[in-house]
Tab-separated table of C-alpha atoms in Angstrom:
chain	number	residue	atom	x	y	z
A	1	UNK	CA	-42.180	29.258	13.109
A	2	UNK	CA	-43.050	26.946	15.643
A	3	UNK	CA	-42.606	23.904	13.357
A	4	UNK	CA	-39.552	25.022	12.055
A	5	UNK	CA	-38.002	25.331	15.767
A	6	UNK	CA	-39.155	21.819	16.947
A	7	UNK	CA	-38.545	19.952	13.805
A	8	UNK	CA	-34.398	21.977	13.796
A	9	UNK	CA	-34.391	20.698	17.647
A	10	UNK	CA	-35.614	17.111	16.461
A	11	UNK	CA	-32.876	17.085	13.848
A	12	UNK	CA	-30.078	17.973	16.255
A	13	UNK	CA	-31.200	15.556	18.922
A	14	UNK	CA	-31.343	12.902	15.777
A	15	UNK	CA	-28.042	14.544	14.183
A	16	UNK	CA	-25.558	14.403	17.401
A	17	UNK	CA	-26.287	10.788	18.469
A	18	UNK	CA	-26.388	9.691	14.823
A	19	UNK	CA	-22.539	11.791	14.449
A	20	UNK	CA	-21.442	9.767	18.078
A	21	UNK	CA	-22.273	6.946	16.712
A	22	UNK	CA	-20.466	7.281	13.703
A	23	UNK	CA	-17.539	8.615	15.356
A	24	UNK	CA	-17.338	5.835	17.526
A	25	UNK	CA	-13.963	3.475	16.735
A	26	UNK	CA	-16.037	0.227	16.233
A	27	UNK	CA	-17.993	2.391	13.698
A	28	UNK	CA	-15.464	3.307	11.496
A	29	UNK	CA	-13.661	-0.078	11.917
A	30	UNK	CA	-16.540	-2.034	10.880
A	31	UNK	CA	-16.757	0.802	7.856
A	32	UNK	CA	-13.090	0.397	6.870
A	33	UNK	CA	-13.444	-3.264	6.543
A	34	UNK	CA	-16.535	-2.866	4.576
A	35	UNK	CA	-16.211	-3.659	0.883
A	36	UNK	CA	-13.084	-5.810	1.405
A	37	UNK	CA	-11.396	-2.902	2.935
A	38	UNK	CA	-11.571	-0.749	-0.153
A	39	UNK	CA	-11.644	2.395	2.139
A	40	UNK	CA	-8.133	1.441	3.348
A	41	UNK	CA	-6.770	2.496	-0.144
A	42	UNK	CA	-9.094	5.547	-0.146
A	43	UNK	CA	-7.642	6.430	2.806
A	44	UNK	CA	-4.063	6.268	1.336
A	45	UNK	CA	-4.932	8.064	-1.120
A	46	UNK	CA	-6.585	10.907	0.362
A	47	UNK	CA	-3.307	10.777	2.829
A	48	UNK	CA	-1.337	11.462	-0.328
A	49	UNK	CA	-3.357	14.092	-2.154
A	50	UNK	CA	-3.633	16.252	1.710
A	51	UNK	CA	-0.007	15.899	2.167
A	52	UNK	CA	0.941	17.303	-1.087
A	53	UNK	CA	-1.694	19.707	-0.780
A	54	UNK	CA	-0.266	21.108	2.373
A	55	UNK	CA	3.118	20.961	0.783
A	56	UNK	CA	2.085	23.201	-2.083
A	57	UNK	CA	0.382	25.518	0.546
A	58	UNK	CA	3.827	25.774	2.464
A	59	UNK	CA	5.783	26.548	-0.673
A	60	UNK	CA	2.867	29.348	-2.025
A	61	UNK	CA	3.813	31.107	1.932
A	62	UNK	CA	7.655	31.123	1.094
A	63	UNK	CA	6.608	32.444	-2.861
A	64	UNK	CA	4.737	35.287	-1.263
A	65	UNK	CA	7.826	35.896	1.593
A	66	UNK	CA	10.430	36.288	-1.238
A	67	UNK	CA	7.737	38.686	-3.312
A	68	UNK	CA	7.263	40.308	-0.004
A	69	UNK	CA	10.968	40.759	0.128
A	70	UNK	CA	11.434	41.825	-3.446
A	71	UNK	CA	8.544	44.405	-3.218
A	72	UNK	CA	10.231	45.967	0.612
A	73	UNK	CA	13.489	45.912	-1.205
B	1	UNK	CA	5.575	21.431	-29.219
B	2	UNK	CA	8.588	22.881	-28.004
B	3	UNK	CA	6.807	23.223	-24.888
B	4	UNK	CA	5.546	20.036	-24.870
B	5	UNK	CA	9.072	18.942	-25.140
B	6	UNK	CA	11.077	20.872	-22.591
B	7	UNK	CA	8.031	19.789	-19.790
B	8	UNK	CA	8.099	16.017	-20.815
B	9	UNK	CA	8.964	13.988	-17.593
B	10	UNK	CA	5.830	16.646	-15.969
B	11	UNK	CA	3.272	15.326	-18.542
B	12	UNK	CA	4.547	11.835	-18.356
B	13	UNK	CA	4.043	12.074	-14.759
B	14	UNK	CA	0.427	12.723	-14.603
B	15	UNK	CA	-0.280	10.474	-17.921
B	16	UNK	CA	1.205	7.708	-15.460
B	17	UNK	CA	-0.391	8.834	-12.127
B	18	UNK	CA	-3.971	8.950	-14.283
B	19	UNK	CA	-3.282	5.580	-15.544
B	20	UNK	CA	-2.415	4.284	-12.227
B	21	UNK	CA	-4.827	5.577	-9.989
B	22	UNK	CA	-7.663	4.126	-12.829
B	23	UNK	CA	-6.245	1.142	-13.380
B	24	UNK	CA	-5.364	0.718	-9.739
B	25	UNK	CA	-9.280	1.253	-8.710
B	26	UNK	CA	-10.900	-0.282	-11.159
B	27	UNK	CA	-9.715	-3.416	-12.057
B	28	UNK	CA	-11.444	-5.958	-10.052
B	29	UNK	CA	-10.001	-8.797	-7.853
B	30	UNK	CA	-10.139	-12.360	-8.598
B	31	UNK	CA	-12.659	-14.157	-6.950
B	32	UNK	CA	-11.938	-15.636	-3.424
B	33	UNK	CA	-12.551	-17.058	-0.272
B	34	UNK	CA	-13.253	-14.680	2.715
B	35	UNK	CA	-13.714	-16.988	5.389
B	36	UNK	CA	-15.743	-19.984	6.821
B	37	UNK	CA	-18.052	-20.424	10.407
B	38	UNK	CA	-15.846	-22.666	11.676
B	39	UNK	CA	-12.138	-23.392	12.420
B	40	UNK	CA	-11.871	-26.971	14.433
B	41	UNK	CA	-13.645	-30.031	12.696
B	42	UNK	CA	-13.742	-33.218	14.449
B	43	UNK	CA	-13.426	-36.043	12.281
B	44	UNK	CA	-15.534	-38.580	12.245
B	45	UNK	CA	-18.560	-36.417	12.084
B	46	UNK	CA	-20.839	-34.284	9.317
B	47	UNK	CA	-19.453	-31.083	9.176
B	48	UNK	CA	-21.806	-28.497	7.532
B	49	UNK	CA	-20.005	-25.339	6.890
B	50	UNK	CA	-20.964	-21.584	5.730
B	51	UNK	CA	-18.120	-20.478	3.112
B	52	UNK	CA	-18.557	-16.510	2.314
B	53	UNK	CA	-16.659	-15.171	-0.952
B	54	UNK	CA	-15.678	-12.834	-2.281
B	55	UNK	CA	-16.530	-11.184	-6.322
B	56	UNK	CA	-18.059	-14.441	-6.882
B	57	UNK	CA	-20.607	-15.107	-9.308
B	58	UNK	CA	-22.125	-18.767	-7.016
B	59	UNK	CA	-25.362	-18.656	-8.981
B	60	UNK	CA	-23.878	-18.156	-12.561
B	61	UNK	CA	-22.384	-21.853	-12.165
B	62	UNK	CA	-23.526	-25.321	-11.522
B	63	UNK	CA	-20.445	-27.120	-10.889
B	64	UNK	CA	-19.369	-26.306	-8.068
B	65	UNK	CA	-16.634	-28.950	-6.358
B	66	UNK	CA	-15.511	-27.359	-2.561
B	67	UNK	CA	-12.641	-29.590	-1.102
B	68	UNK	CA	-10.930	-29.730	2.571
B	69	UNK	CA	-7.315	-30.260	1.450
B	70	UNK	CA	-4.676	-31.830	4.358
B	71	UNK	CA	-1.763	-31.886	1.725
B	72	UNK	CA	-1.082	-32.277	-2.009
B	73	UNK	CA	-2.807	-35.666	-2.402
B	74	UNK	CA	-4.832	-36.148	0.536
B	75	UNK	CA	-8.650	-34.110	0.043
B	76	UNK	CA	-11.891	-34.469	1.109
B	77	UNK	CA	-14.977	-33.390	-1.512
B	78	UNK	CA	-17.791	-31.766	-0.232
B	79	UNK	CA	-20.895	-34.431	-0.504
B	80	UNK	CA	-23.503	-31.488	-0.753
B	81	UNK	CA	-23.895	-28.006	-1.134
B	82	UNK	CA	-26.622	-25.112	-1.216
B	83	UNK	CA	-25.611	-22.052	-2.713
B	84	UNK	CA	-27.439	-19.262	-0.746
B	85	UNK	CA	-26.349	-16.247	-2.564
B	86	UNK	CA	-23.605	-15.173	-5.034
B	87	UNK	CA	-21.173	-15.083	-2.217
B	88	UNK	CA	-22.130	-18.000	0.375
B	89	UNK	CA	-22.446	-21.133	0.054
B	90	UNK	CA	-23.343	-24.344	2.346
B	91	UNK	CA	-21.325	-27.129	2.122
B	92	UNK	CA	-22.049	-30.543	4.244
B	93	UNK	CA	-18.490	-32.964	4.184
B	94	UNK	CA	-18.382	-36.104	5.776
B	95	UNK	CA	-15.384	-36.089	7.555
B	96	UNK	CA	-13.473	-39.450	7.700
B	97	UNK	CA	-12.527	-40.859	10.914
B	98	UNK	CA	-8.926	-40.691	10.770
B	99	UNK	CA	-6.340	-38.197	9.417
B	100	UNK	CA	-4.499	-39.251	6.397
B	101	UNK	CA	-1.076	-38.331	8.220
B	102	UNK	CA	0.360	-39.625	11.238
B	103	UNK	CA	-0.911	-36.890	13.722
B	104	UNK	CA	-3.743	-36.394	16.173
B	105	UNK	CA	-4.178	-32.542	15.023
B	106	UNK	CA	-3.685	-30.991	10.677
B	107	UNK	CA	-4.076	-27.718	9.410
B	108	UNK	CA	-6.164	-28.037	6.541
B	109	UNK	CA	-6.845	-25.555	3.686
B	110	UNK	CA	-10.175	-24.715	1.661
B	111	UNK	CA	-10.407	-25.162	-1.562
B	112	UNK	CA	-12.922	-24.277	-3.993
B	113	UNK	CA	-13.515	-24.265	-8.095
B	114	UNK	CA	-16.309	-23.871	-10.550
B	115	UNK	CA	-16.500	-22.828	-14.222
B	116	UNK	CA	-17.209	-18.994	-13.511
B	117	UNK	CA	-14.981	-18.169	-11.110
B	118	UNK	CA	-12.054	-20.505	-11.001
B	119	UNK	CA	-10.225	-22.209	-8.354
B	120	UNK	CA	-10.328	-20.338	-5.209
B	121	UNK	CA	-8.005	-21.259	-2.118
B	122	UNK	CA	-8.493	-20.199	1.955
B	123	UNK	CA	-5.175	-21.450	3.425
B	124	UNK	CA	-5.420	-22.813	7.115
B	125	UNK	CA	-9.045	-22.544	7.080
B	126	UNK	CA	-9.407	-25.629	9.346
B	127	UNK	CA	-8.047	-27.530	12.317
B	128	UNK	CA	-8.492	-31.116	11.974
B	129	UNK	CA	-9.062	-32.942	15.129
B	130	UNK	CA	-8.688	-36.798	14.917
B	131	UNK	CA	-9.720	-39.395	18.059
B	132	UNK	CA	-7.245	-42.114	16.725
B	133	UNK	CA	-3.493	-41.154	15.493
B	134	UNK	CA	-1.601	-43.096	12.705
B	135	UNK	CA	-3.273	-43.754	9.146
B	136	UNK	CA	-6.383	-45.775	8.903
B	137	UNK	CA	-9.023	-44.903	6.185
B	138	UNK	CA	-6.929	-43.033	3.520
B	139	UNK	CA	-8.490	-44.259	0.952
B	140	UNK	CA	-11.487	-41.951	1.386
B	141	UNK	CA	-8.854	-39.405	1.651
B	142	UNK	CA	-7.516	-40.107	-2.420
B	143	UNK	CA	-11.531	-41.033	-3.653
B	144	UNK	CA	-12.138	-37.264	-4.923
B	145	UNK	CA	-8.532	-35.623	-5.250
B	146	UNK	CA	-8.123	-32.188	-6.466
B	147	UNK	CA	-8.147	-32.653	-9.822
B	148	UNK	CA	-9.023	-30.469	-13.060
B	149	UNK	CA	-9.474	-27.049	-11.628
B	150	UNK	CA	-10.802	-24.360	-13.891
B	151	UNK	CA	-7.223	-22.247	-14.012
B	152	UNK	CA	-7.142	-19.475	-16.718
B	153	UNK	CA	-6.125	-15.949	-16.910
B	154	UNK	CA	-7.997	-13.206	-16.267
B	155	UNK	CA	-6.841	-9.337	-15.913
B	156	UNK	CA	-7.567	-9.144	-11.973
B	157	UNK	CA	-5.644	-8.324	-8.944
B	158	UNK	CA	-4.846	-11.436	-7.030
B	159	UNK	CA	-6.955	-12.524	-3.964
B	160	UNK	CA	-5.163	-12.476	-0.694
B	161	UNK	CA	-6.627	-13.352	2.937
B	162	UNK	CA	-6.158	-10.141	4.687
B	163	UNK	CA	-5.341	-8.073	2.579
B	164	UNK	CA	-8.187	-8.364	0.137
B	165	UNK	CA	-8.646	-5.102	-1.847
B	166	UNK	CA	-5.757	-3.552	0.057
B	167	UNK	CA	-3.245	-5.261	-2.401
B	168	UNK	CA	-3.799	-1.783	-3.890
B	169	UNK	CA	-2.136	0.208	-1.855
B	170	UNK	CA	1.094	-1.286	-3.560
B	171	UNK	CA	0.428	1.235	-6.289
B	172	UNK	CA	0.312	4.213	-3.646
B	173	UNK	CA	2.189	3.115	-0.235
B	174	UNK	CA	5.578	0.841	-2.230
B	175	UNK	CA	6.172	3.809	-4.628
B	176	UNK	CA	6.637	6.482	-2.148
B	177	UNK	CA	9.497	4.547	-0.752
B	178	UNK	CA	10.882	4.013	-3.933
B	179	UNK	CA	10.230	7.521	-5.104
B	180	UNK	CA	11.865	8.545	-1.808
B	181	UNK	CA	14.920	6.437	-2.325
B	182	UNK	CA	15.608	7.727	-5.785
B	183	UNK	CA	14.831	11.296	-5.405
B	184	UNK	CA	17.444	10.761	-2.339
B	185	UNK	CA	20.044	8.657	-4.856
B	186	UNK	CA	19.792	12.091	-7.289
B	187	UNK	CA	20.312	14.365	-4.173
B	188	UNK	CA	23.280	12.293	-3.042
B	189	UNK	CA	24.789	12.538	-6.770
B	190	UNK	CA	24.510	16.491	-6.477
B	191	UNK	CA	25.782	16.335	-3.212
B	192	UNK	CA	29.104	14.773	-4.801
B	193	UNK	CA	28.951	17.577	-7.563
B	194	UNK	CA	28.604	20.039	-5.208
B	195	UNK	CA	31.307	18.965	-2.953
B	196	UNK	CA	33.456	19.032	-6.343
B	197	UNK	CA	33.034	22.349	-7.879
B	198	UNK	CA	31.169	24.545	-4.885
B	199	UNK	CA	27.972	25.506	-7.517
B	200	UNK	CA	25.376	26.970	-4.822
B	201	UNK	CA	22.806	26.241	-7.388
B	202	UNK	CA	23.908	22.238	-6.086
B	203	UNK	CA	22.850	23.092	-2.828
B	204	UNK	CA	19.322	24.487	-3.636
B	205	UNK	CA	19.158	20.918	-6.035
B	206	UNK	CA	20.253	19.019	-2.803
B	207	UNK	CA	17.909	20.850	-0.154
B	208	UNK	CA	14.569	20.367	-3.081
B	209	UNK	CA	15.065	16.838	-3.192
B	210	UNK	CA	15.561	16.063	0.223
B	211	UNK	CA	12.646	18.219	1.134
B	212	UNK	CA	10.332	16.042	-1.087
B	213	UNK	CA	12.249	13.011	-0.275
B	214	UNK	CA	11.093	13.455	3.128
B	215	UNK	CA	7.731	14.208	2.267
B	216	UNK	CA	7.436	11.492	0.458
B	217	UNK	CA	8.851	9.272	3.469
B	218	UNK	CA	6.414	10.594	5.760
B	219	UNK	CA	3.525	10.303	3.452
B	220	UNK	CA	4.752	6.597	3.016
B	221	UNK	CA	4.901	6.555	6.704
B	222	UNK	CA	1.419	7.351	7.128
B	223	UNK	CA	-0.178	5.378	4.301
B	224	UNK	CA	1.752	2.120	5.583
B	225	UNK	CA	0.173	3.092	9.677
B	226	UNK	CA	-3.290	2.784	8.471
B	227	UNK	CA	-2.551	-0.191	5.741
B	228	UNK	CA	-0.746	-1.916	8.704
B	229	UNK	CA	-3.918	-0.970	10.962
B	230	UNK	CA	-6.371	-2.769	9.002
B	231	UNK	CA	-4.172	-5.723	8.216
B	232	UNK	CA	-1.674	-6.429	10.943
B	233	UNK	CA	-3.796	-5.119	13.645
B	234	UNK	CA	-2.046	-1.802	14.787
B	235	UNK	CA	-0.700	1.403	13.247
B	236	UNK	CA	2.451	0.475	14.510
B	237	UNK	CA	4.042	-2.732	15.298
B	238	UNK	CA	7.479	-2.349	16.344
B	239	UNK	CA	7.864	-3.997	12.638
B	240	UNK	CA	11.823	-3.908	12.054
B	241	UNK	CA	11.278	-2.106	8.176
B	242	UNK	CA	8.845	0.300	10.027
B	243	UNK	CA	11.377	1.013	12.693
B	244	UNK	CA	14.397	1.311	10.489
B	245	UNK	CA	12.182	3.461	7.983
B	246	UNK	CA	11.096	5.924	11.346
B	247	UNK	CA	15.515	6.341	11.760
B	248	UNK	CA	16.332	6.746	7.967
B	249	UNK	CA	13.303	9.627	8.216
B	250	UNK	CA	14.693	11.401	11.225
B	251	UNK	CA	18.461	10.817	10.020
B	252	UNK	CA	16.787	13.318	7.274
B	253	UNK	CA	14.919	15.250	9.169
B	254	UNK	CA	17.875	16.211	10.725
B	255	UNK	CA	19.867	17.480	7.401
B	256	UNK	CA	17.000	20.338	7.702
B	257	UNK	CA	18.406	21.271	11.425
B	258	UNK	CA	21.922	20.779	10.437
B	259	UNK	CA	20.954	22.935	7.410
B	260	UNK	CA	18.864	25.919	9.322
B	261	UNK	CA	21.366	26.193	12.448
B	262	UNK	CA	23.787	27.342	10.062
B	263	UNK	CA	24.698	30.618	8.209
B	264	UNK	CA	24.368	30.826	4.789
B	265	UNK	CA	27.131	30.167	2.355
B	266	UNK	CA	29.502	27.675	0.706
B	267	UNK	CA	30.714	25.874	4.197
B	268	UNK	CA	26.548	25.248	4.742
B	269	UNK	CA	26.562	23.963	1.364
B	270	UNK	CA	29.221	21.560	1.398
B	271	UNK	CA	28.821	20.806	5.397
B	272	UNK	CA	24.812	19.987	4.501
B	273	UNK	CA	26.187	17.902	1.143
B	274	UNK	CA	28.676	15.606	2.650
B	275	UNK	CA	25.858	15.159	5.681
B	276	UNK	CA	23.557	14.021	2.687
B	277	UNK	CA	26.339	11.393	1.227
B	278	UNK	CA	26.140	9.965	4.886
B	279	UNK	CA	22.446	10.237	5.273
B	280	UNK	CA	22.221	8.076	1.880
B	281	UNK	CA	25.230	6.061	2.531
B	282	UNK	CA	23.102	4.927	6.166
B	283	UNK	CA	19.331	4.859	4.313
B	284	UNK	CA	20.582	1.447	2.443
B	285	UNK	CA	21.321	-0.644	4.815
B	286	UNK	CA	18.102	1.104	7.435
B	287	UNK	CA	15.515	0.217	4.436
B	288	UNK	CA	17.379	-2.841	2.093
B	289	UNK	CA	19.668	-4.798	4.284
B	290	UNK	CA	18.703	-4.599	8.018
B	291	UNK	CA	14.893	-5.487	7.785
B	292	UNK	CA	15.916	-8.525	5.324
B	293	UNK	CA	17.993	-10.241	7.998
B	294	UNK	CA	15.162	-9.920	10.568
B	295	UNK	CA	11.232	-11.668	10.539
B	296	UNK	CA	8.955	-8.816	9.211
B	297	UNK	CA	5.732	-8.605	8.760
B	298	UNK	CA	6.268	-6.833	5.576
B	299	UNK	CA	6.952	-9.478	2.750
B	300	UNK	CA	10.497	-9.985	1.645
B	301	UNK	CA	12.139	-10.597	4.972
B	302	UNK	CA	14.520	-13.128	5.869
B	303	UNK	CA	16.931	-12.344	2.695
B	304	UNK	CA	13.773	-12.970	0.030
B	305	UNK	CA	13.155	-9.818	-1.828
B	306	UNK	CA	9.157	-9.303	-1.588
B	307	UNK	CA	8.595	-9.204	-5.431
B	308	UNK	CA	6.943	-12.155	-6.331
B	309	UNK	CA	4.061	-15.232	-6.576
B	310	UNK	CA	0.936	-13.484	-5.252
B	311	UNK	CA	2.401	-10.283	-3.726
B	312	UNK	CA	3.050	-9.011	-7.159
B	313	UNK	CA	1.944	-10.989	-10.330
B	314	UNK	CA	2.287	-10.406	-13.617
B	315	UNK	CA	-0.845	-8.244	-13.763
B	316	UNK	CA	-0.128	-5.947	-10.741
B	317	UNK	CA	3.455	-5.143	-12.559
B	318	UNK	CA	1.522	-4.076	-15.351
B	319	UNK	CA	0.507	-0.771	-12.930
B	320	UNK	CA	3.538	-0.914	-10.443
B	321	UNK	CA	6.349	0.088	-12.530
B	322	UNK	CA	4.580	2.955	-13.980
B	323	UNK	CA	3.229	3.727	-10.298
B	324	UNK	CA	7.212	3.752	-9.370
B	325	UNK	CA	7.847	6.305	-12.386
B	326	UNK	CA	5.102	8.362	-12.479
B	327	UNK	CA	5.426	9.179	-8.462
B	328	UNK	CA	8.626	9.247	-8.850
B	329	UNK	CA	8.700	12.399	-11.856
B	330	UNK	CA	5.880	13.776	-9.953
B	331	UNK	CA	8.309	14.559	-6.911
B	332	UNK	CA	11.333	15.351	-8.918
B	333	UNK	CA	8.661	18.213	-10.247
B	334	UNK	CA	8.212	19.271	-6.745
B	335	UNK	CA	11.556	19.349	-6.409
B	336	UNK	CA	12.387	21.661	-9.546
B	337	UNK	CA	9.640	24.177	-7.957
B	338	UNK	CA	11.483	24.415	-4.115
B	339	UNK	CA	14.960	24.478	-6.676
B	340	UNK	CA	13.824	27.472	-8.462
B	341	UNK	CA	11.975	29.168	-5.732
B	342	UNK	CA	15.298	28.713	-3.364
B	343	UNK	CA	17.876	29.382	-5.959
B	344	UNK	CA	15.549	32.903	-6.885
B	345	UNK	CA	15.661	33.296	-2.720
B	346	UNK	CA	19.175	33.247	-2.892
B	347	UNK	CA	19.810	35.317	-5.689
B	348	UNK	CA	17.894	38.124	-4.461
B	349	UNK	CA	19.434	38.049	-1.636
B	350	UNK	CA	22.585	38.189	-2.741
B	351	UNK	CA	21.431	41.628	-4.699
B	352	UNK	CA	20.496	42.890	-1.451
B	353	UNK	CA	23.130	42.578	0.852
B	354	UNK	CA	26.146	43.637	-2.009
């Protein structure tokens, strides 16, 4: 029990800079211009694919307001 | 198969996305130069210089020529070289005393060819610094010209400084806009139908495509701010097309306002349709006239549309139009799903309140 508690603190000391650092703008810079900026495109993409996402989540909420309407009526 | 049928432009759409996000990814870029240690030579001396490519194959090859190049004519060859890797290279040049043009300072470019790879270019990799103006020793500036390069095709993306494997993001950032502007040209046409003959089923076709017309503009918003950060420096620099594209996106955003401060009914409708015809009428010259007459730093200002040479070859049309149709059906899919889902909205409640 003992073990497990110092080596879960160890991680978490390790884990938090390790995230900062990471985090950091330079960081991700340095990461975005990595493989000829391949994650640039990635990026993009993923902007794409969330926005649509969120669009089809916004349209689901006003298919279940007119149901809710139909069902109340 | 009837099915099949009445659904085509939704299966075409994701046959086309599929193929263009693959293609897109996949297919490599041509080999290239990524940049150099230095920037200012002095002539007269031995320059030795670290060149680091980029999808190069260096060890595959033995003949390796690497020239300075001041203009079409005038080039310096590289009098040794070590290749370190498949990607760098050392080259020594013994830079000639005197520039080959009558200057003191000349932008010189990097050039580059072997068997594997082909001929590889840096533009304005160097600043040539001379002691002595006016032209002295040219001939060691015609001994080696750049002669015989190894061009040939190859089914790649071309190499650009900068950009490098963002060149992609034509596939995903340019077709938004033109998916925007063409789901808007549709809405504008059922704007002028609706104006004619007062079908409320018009107005649900003209609020859809707007909606994903805008989302569409904002997505291509967003994927240009962090294409622009990583290439031009900043999500946004006050860039005229980015600017005019921010108006034509609130001039939009504000048929939704127009749209929702009003009571519903056939004045909304044809109030919100003629406010579309001007919306459109003012997105062409925002997007395809006003950032033309202007320096951009998107390409195709200064009255040149952007679609050519390097920006897009022959190979990157080969995914671009179907990038421009496939996004393009995909939102006009959206849009059928907000057409149905407001036209049912209305319907029912027209059953409830008569």
């Amino acid at each position: 029990m003992k073990h497990y508690i110092s080596s879960s603190i160890l991680n978490h000391s390790l884990l938090i800079p390790t995230v900062m650092v990471f985090l950091s703008p330079g960081t991700i810079n340095d990461f975005m211009r990595s493989i000829g900026k391949i994650w640039v495109v990635v990026a993009a993409l993923l902007i794409i694919f969330i926005g649509i996402v969120v669009f089809l989540f916004l349209l689901e909420k006003r298919i279940s307001k007119l149901e809710n309407d139909l069902d109340n009526e | 198969m009837n099915w099949l049928l009445k659904n085509w432009y939704k299966w075409l759409s994701i046959l086309l996305l599929l193929y263009v996000i693959a293609f897109g990814m996949l297919v490599p870029l041509r080999p290239g130069i990524m940049k150099t240690d230095t920037f200012r030579l002095d002539l007269g001396t031995e320059a030795e210089i670290h060149i680091q490519f980029y999808n190069t194959h260096l060890r595959k090859s033995d003949d390796h020529r690497i020239w300075i190049r001041v203009d079409n004519d005038h080039a310096i060859k590289a009098k040794s070289f070590a290749v370190l890797n498949d990607v760098e290279l050392k080259a020594v040049f013994e830079l000639p005393s005197e520039l080959p043009i009558d200057e003191r300072v000349a932008m010189a470019s990097l050039l580059a060819d072997n068997s594997v790879d082909g001929p590889m270019v840096l533009p304005a990799a160097f600043s040539l610094v001379g002691e002595n103006a006016g032209p002295g020793e040219i001939s060691l500036w015609l001994e080696n010209p750049v002669s015989d390069l190894n061009m040939r095709w190859t089914y790649a993306y071309p190499w650009r400084n900068i950009l490098e494997e963002t060149i992609r993001n034509t596939y995903y950032h340019v077709p938004m806009w033109f998916g925007m502007m063409l789901l808007f040209l549709i809405s504008a046409i059922y704007s002028i139908r609706l104006i004619r003959s007062d079908n409320q089923d018009y107005d649900s076709r003209v609020f859809s495509l707007n909606l994903v017309g805008t989302l569409y503009g904002l997505l291509g918003i967003l994927t240009g701010a962090i294409w622009a950060r990583y290439t031009w420096g900043a999500y946004w620099s006050g860039d005229i097309k980015q600017d005019m594209a921010a108006i034509t996106l609130l001039i939009f955003l504000a048929y939704f306002l127009l749209r929702s401060a009003m009571d519903p009914g056939p004045k909304r409708s044809r109030v919100t349709a003629i406010y579309t015809l001007f919306a459109f009428a003012a997105s062409i010259p925002l997007l395809y006239i006003i950032p033309r007459m202007q320096p951009s730093l998107h390409p195709g200002s200064g009255g040149n549309p952007g679609f050519g040479g390097d920006d897009l070859d022959n190979t990157m049309k080969t995914v671009f139009y179907p990038a421009v149709i496939g996004w393009t059906l995909f939102g006009y899919w959206l849009s059928n799903i907000v057409f149905r889902l407001n036209r049912l909205g209305r319907k029912t409640e027209e059953k409830i309140f008569t």
